[in-house]
mmCIF file of C-alpha atoms in Angstrom:
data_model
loop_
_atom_site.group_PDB
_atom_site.id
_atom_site.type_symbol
_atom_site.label_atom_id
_atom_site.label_comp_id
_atom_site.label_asym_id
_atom_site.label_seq_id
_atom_site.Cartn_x
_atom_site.Cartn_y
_atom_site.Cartn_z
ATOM 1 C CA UNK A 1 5.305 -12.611 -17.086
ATOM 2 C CA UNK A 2 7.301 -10.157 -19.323
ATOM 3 C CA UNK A 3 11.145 -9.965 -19.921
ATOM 4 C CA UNK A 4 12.578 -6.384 -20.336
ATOM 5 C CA UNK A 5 15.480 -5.762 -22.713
ATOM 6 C CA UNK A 6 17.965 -3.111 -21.293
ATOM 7 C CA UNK A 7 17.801 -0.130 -20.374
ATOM 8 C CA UNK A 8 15.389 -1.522 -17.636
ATOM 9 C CA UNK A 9 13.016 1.525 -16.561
ATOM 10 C CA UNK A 10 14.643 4.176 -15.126
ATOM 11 C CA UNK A 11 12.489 4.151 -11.544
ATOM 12 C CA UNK A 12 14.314 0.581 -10.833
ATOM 13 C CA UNK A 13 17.521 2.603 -10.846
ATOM 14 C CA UNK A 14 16.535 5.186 -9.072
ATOM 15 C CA UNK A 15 15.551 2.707 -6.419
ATOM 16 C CA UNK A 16 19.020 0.419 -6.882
ATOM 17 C CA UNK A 17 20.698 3.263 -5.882
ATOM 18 C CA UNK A 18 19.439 3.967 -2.925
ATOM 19 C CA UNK A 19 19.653 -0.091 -1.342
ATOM 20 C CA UNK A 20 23.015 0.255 -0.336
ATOM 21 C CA UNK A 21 23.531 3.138 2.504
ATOM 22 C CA UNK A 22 26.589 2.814 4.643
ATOM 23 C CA UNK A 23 26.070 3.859 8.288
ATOM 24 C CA UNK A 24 28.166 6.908 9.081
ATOM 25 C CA UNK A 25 29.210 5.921 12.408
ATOM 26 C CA UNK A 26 30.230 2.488 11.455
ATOM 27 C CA UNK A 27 30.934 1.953 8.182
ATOM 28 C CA UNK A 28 28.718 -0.764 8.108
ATOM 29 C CA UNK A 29 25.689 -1.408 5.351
ATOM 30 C CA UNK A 30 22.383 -1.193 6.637
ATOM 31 C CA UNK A 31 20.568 -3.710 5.460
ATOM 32 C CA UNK A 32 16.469 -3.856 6.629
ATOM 33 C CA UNK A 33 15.797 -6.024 9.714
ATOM 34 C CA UNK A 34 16.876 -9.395 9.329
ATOM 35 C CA UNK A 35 18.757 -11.791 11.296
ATOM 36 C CA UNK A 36 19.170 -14.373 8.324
ATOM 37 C CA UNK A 37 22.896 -14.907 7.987
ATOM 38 C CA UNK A 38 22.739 -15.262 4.191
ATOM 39 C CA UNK A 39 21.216 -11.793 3.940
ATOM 40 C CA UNK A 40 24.468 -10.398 3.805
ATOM 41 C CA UNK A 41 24.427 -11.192 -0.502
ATOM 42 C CA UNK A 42 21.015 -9.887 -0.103
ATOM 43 C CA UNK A 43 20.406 -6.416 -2.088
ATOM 44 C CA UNK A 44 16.974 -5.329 -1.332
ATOM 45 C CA UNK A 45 15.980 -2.349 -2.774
ATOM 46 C CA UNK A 46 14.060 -0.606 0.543
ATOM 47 C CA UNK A 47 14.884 2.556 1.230
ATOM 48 C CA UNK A 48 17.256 2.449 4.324
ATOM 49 C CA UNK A 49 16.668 4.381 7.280
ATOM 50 C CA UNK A 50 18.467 7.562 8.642
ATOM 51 C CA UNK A 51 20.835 6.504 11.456
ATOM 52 C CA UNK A 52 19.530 6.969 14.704
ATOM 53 C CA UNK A 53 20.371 9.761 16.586
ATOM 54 C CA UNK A 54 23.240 9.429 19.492
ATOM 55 C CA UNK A 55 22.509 11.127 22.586
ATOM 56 C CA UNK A 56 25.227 13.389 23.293
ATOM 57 C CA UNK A 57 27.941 12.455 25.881
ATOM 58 C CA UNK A 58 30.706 14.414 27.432
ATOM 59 C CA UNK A 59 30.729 16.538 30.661
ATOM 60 C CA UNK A 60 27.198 17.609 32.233
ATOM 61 C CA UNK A 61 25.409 14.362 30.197
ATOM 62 C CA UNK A 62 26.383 11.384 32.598
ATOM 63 C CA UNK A 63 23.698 9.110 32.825
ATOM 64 C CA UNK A 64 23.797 8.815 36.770
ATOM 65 C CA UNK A 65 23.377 12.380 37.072
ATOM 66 C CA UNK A 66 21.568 14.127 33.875
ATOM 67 C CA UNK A 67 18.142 11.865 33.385
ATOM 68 C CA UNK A 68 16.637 11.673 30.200
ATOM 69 C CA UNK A 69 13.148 12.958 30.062
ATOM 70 C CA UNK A 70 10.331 11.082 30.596
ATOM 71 C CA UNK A 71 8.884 10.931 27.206
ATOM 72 C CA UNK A 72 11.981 9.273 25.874
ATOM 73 C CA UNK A 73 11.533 5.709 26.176
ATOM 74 C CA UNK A 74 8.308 6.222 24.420
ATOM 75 C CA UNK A 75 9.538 8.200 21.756
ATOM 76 C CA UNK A 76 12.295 5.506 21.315
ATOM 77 C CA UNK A 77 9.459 3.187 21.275
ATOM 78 C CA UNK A 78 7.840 4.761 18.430
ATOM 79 C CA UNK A 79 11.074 5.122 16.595
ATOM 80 C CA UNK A 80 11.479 0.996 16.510
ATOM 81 C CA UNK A 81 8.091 0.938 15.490
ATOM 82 C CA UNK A 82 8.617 2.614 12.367
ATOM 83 C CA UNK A 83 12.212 1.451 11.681
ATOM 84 C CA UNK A 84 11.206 -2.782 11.724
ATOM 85 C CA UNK A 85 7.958 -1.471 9.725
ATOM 86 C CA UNK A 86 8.343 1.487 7.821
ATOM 87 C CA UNK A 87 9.713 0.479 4.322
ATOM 88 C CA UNK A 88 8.661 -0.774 0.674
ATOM 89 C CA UNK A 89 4.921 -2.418 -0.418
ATOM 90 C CA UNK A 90 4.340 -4.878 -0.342
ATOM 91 C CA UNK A 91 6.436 -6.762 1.990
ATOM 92 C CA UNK A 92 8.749 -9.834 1.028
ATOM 93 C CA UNK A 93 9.656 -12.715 2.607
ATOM 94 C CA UNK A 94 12.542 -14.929 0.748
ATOM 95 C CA UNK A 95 13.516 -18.694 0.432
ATOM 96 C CA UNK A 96 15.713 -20.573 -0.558
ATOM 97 C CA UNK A 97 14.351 -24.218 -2.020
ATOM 98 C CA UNK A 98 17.654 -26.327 -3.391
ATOM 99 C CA UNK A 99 19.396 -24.107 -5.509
ATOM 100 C CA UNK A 100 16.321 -21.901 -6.483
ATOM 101 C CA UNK A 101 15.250 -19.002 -4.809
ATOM 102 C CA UNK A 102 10.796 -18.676 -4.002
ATOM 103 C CA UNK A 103 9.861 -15.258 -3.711
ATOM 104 C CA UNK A 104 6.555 -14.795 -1.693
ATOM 105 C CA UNK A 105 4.399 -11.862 -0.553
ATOM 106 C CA UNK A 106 0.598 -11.167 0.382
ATOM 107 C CA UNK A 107 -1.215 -8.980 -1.507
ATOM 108 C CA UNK A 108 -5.034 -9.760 -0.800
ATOM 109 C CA UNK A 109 -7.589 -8.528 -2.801
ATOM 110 C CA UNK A 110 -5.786 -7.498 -5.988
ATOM 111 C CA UNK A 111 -6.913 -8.969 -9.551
ATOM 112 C CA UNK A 112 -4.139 -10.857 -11.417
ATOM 113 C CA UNK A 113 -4.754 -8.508 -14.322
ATOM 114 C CA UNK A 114 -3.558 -5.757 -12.491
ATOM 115 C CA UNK A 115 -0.261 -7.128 -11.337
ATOM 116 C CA UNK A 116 2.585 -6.417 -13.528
ATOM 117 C CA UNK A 117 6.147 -8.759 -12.881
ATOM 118 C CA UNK A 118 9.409 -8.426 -14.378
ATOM 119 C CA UNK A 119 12.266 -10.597 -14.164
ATOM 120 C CA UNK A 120 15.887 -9.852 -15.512
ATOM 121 C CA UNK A 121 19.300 -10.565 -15.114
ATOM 122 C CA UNK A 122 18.463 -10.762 -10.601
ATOM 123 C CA UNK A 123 16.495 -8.446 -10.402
ATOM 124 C CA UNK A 124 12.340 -8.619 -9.758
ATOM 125 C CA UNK A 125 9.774 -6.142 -10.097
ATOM 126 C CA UNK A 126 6.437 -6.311 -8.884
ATOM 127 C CA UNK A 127 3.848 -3.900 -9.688
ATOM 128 C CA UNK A 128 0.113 -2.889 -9.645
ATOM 129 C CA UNK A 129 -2.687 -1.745 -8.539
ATOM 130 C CA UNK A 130 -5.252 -2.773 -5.966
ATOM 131 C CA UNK A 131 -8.825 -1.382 -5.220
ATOM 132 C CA UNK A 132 -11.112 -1.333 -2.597
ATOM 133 C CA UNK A 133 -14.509 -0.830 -3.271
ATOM 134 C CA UNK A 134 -17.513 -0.200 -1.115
ATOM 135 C CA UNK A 135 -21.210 -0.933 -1.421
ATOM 136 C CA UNK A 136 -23.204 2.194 -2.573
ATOM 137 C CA UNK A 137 -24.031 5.163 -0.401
ATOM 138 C CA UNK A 138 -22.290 3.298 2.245
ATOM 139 C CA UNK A 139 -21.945 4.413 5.844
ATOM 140 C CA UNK A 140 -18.099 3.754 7.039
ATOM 141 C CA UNK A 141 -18.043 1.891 10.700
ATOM 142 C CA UNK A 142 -14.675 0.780 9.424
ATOM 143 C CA UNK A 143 -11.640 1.506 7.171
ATOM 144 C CA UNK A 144 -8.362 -0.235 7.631
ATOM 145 C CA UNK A 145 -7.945 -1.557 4.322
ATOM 146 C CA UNK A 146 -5.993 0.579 2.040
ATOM 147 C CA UNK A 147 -5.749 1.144 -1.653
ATOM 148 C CA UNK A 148 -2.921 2.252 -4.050
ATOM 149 C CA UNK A 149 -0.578 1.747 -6.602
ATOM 150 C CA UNK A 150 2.811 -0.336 -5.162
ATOM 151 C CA UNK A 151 6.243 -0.614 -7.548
ATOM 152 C CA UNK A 152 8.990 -2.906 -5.968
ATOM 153 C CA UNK A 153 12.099 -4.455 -7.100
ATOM 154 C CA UNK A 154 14.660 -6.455 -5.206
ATOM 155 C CA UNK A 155 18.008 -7.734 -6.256
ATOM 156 C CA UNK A 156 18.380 -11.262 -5.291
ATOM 157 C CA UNK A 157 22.291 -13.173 -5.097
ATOM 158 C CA UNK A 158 21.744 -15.115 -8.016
ATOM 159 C CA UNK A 159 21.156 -14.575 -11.645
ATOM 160 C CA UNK A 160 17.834 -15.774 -12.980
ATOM 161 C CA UNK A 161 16.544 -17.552 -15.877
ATOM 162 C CA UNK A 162 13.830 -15.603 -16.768
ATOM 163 C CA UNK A 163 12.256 -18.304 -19.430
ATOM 164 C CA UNK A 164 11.431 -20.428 -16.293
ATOM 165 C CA UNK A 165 10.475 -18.445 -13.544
ATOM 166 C CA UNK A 166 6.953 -19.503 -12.191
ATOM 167 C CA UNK A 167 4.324 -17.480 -11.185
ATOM 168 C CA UNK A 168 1.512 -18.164 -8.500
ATOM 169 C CA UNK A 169 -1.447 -16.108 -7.295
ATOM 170 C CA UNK A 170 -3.396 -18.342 -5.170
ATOM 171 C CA UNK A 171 -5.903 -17.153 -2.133
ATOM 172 C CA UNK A 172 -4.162 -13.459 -2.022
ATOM 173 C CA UNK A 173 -0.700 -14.663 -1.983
ATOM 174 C CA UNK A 174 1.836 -14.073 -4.637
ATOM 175 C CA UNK A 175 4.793 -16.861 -5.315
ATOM 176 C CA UNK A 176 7.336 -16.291 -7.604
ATOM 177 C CA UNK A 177 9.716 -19.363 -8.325
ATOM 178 C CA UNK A 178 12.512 -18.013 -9.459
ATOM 179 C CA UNK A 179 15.313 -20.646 -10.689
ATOM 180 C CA UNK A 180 18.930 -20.107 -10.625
ATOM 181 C CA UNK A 181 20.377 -19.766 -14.501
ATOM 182 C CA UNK A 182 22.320 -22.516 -14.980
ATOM 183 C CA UNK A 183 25.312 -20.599 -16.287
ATOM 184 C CA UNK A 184 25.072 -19.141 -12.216
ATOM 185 C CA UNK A 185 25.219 -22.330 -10.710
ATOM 186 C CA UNK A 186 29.107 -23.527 -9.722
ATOM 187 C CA UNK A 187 30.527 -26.023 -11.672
ATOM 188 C CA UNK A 188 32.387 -28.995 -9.478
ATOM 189 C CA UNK A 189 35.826 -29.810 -10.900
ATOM 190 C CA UNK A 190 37.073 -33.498 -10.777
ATOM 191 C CA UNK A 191 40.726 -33.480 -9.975
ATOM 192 C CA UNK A 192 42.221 -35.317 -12.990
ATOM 193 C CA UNK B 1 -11.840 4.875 -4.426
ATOM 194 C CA UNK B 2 -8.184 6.505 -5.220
ATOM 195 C CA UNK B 3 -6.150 4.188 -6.563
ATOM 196 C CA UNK B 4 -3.229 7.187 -7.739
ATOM 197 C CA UNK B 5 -1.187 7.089 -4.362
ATOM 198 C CA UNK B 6 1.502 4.973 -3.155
ATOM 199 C CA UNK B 7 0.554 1.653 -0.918
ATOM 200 C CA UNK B 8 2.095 1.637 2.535
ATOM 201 C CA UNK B 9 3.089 -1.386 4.578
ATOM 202 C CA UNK B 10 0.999 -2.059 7.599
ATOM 203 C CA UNK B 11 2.169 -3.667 10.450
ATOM 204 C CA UNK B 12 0.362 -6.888 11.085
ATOM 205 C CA UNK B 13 -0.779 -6.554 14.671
ATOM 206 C CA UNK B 14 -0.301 -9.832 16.960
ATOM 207 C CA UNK B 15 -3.810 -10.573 18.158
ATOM 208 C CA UNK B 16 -4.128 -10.021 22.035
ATOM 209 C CA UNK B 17 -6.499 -12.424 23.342
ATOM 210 C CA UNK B 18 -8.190 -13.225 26.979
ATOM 211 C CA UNK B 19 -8.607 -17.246 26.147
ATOM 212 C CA UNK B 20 -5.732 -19.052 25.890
ATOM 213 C CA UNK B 21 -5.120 -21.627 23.323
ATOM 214 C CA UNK B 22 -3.989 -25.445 24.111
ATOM 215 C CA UNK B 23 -1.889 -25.432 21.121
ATOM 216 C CA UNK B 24 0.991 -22.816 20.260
ATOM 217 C CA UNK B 25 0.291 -20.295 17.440
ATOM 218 C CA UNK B 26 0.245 -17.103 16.327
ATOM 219 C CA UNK B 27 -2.597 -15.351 15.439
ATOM 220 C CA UNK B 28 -3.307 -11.653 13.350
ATOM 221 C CA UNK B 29 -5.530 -9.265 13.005
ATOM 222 C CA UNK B 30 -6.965 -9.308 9.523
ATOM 223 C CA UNK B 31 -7.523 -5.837 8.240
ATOM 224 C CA UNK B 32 -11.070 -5.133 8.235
ATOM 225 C CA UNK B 33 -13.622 -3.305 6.314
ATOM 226 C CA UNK B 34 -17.232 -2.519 7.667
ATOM 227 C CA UNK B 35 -20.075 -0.947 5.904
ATOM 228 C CA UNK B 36 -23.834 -0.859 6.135
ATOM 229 C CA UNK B 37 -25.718 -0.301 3.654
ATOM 230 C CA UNK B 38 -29.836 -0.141 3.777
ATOM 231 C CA UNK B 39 -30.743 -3.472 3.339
ATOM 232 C CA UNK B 40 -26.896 -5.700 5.270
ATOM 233 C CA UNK B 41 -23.843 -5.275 6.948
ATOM 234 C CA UNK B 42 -21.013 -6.011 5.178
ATOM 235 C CA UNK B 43 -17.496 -7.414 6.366
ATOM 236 C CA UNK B 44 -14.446 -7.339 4.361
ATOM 237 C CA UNK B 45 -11.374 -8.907 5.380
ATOM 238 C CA UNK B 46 -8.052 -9.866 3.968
ATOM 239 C CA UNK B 47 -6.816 -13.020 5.251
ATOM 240 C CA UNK B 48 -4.191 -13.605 2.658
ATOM 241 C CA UNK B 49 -2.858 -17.817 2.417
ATOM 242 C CA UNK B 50 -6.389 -19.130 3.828
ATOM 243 C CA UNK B 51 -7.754 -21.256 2.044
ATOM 244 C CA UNK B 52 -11.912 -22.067 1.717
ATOM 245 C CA UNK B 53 -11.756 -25.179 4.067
ATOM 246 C CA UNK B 54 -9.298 -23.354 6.402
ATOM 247 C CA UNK B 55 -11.326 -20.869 7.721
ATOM 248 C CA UNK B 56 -14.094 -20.570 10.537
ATOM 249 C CA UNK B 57 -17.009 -17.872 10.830
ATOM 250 C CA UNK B 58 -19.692 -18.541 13.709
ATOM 251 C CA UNK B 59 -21.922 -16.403 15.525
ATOM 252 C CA UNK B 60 -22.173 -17.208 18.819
ATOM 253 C CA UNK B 61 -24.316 -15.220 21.707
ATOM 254 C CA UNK B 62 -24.572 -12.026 19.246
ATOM 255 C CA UNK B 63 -20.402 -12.169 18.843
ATOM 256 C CA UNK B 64 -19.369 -12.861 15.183
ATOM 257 C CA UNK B 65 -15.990 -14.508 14.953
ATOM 258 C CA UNK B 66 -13.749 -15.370 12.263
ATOM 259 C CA UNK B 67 -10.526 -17.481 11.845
ATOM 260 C CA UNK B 68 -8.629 -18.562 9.221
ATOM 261 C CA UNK B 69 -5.623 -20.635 9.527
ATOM 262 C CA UNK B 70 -2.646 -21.030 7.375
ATOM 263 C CA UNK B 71 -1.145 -24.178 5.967
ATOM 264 C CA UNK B 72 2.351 -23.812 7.250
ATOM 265 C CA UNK B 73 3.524 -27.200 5.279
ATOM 266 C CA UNK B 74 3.496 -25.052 2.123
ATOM 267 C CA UNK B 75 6.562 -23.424 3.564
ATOM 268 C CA UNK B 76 8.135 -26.591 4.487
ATOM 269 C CA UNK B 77 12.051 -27.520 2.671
ATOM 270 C CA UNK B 78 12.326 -23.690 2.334
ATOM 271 C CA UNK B 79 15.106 -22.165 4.050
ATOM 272 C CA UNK B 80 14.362 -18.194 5.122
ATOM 273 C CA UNK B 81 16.600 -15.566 3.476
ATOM 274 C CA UNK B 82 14.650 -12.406 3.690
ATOM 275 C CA UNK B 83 11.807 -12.047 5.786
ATOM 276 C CA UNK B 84 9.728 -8.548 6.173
ATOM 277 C CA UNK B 85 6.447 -10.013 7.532
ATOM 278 C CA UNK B 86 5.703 -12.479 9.968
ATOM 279 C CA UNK B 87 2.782 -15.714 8.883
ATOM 280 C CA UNK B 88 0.314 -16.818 11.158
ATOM 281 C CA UNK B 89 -2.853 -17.696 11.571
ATOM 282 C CA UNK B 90 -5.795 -15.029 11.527
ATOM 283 C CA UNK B 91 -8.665 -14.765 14.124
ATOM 284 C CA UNK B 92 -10.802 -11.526 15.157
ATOM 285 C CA UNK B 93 -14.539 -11.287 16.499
ATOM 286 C CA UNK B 94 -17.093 -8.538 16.311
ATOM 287 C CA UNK B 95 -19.798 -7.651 18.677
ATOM 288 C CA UNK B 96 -23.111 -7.796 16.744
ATOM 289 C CA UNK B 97 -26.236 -5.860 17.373
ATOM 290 C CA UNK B 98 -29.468 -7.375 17.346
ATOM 291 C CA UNK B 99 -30.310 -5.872 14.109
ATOM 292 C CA UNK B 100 -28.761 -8.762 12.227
ATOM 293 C CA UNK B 101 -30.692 -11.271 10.941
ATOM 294 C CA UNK B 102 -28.882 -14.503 11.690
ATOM 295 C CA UNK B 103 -30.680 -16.663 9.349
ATOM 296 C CA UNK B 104 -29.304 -14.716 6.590
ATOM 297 C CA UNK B 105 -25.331 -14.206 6.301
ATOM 298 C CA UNK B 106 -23.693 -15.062 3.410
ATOM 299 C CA UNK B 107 -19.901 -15.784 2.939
ATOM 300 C CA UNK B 108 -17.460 -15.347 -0.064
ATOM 301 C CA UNK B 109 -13.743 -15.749 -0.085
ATOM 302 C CA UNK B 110 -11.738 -14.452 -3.048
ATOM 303 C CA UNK B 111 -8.009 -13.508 -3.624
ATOM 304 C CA UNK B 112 -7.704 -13.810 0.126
ATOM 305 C CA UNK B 113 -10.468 -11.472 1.171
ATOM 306 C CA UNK B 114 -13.493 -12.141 2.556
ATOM 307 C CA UNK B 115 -16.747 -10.950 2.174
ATOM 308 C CA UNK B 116 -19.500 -11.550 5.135
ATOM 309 C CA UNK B 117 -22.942 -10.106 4.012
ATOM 310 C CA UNK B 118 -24.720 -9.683 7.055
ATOM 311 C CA UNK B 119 -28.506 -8.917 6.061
ATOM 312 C CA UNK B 120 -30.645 -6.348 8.712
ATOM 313 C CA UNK B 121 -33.429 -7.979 10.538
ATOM 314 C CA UNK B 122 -36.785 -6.994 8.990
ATOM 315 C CA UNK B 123 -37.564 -4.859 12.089
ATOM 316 C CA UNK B 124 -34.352 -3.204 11.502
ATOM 317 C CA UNK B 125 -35.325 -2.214 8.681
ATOM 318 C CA UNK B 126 -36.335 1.460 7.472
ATOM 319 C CA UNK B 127 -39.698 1.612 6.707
ATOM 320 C CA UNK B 128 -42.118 3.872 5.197
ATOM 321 C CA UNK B 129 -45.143 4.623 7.016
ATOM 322 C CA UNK B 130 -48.234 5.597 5.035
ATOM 323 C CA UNK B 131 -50.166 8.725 6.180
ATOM 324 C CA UNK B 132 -53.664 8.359 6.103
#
């Protein structure tokens, strides 16, 4: 676990700035898929999507009488496909436990040594490598595991204190415990 | 192997199965590796979250199956905030040839990946065949 004075590296901006895009058409943020209602305060640095494309309406494109072509339920198929899974490595799933926030992803078959986490202010990176390795002078019947390098970070609601966040790397599965600081948490006011 | 370019995310694919199961559950497809070399077959697959005493191999009528199941009380007293990936339990089987020697198939589970080492039958084998 390392702590990172300021200026944090420059690639964790880069990515920052992309996490919020506003739709065009509504104004709204974009957030990736999620249906969590406390997502709202979450900042996730994936890079959003483009806004899908509206089919054009006005005279000559009514639905009853201009059909779509056939290929384009497929194609719109596709497109969900890639939208719900198309985004940063590796993928995150967040909780909440009391007042602290557990951070946990999969990454199977990497070595601890080659896993590189930051923690500052509420923002996480994980980085690193993993490798896959075959037998020698192998002959392929299958390849669906892939190697590579992966560099994430994520803003989370809260600020964290970086002295006691927990790491865990147990059976390919990475948890980060990540408490809130206690200058973060609220502080309840007895009326005098 | 190239370790220089960027890791995608890929989609965990539901598994699609013909039995049913009495229980509900969700079950993956681990991601698989599968090489031969000379001498054994091997398996590699990531089953990230299963632990050694979680998880199943058997051979059965030349069909090689393996499941591993997640502990889902780990995630218990956790409310979701963010999720990008769905957890469930892993199962997938293979279709073995004959060429296997069943005797011999050795099992190792690290970082959430396993490795099955599936050793050739002796007839299998390539052999050299001495002119005389």
């Amino acid at each position: 676990m390392t702590v990172v004075d300021a200026p944090f590296f420059p690639a964790m901006t880069r990515r920052l700035s992309r996490t919020l895009c506003r739709d065009p058409d509504t104004g709204k943020i974009n957030h990736p898929g999620t249906t969590a209602p406390y997502s709202e305060m979450m900042t996730v640095a994936t890079p959003c999507q483009p806004p899908r494309r509206r089919r054009p309406s006005g005279p000559g494109s009514f639905p009853a009488f201009s059909r779509p072509p056939a290929r384009e339920p497929r194609r719109a198929a596709a497109e969900l496909t890639i939208r719900r899974f198309a985004g940063a490595y590796p993928p995150l799933n967040i909780f909440r436990q009391g007042d602290d926030i557990v951070l946990i992803t999969e990454l199977p078959g990497i070595h601890k040594k080659d896993l590189d986490i930051q923690v500052k202010g509420n923002t996480i990176r994980i980085a690193g490598s993993k490798a896959v390795q075959y037998g020698d002078s192998p002959a392929l019947h299958r390849r669906e595991r892939l190697a590579g390098r992966f560099d994430r970070a994520i803003t989370v609601p809260v600020e964290i204190d970086a002295d006691r966040v927990k790491a865990e790397y147990r059976d390919g599965i990475l948890a980060l415990y990540l408490p809130r600081a206690e200058r973060d948490k609220p502080k309840s006011i007895t009326v005098g | 192997m190239a370790t220089s370019q960027a890791l995608e995310v890929q989609e965990k694919k539901e598994l699609v199965s013909k039995e049913e199961k009495t229980v509900p559950a969700r079950y993956f497809v681990p991601t698989t590796d599968i090489f031969e070399t000379a001498d054994a077959l091997t398996v590699v697959m990531e089953l990230p979250g299963v632990d050694k005493q979680a998880l199943d191999v058997n051979i059965e009528n030349g069909v090689l199956r393996v499941e591993g199941r997640i502990d889902h009380s780990k995630y218990e007293g956790m409310d979701p905030l963010y999720t990008e990936y769905n957890v469930g339990h892993f199962a997938r089987s293979f279709t073995l040839s004959n060429k296997i020697d069943q005797q011999q198939i050795s099992a190792q589970l690290e970082d959430g990946v396993l490795t099955l080492t599936l050793k050739k039958a002796k007839e299998a084998m390539p052999r050299r065949i001495a002119i005389s």
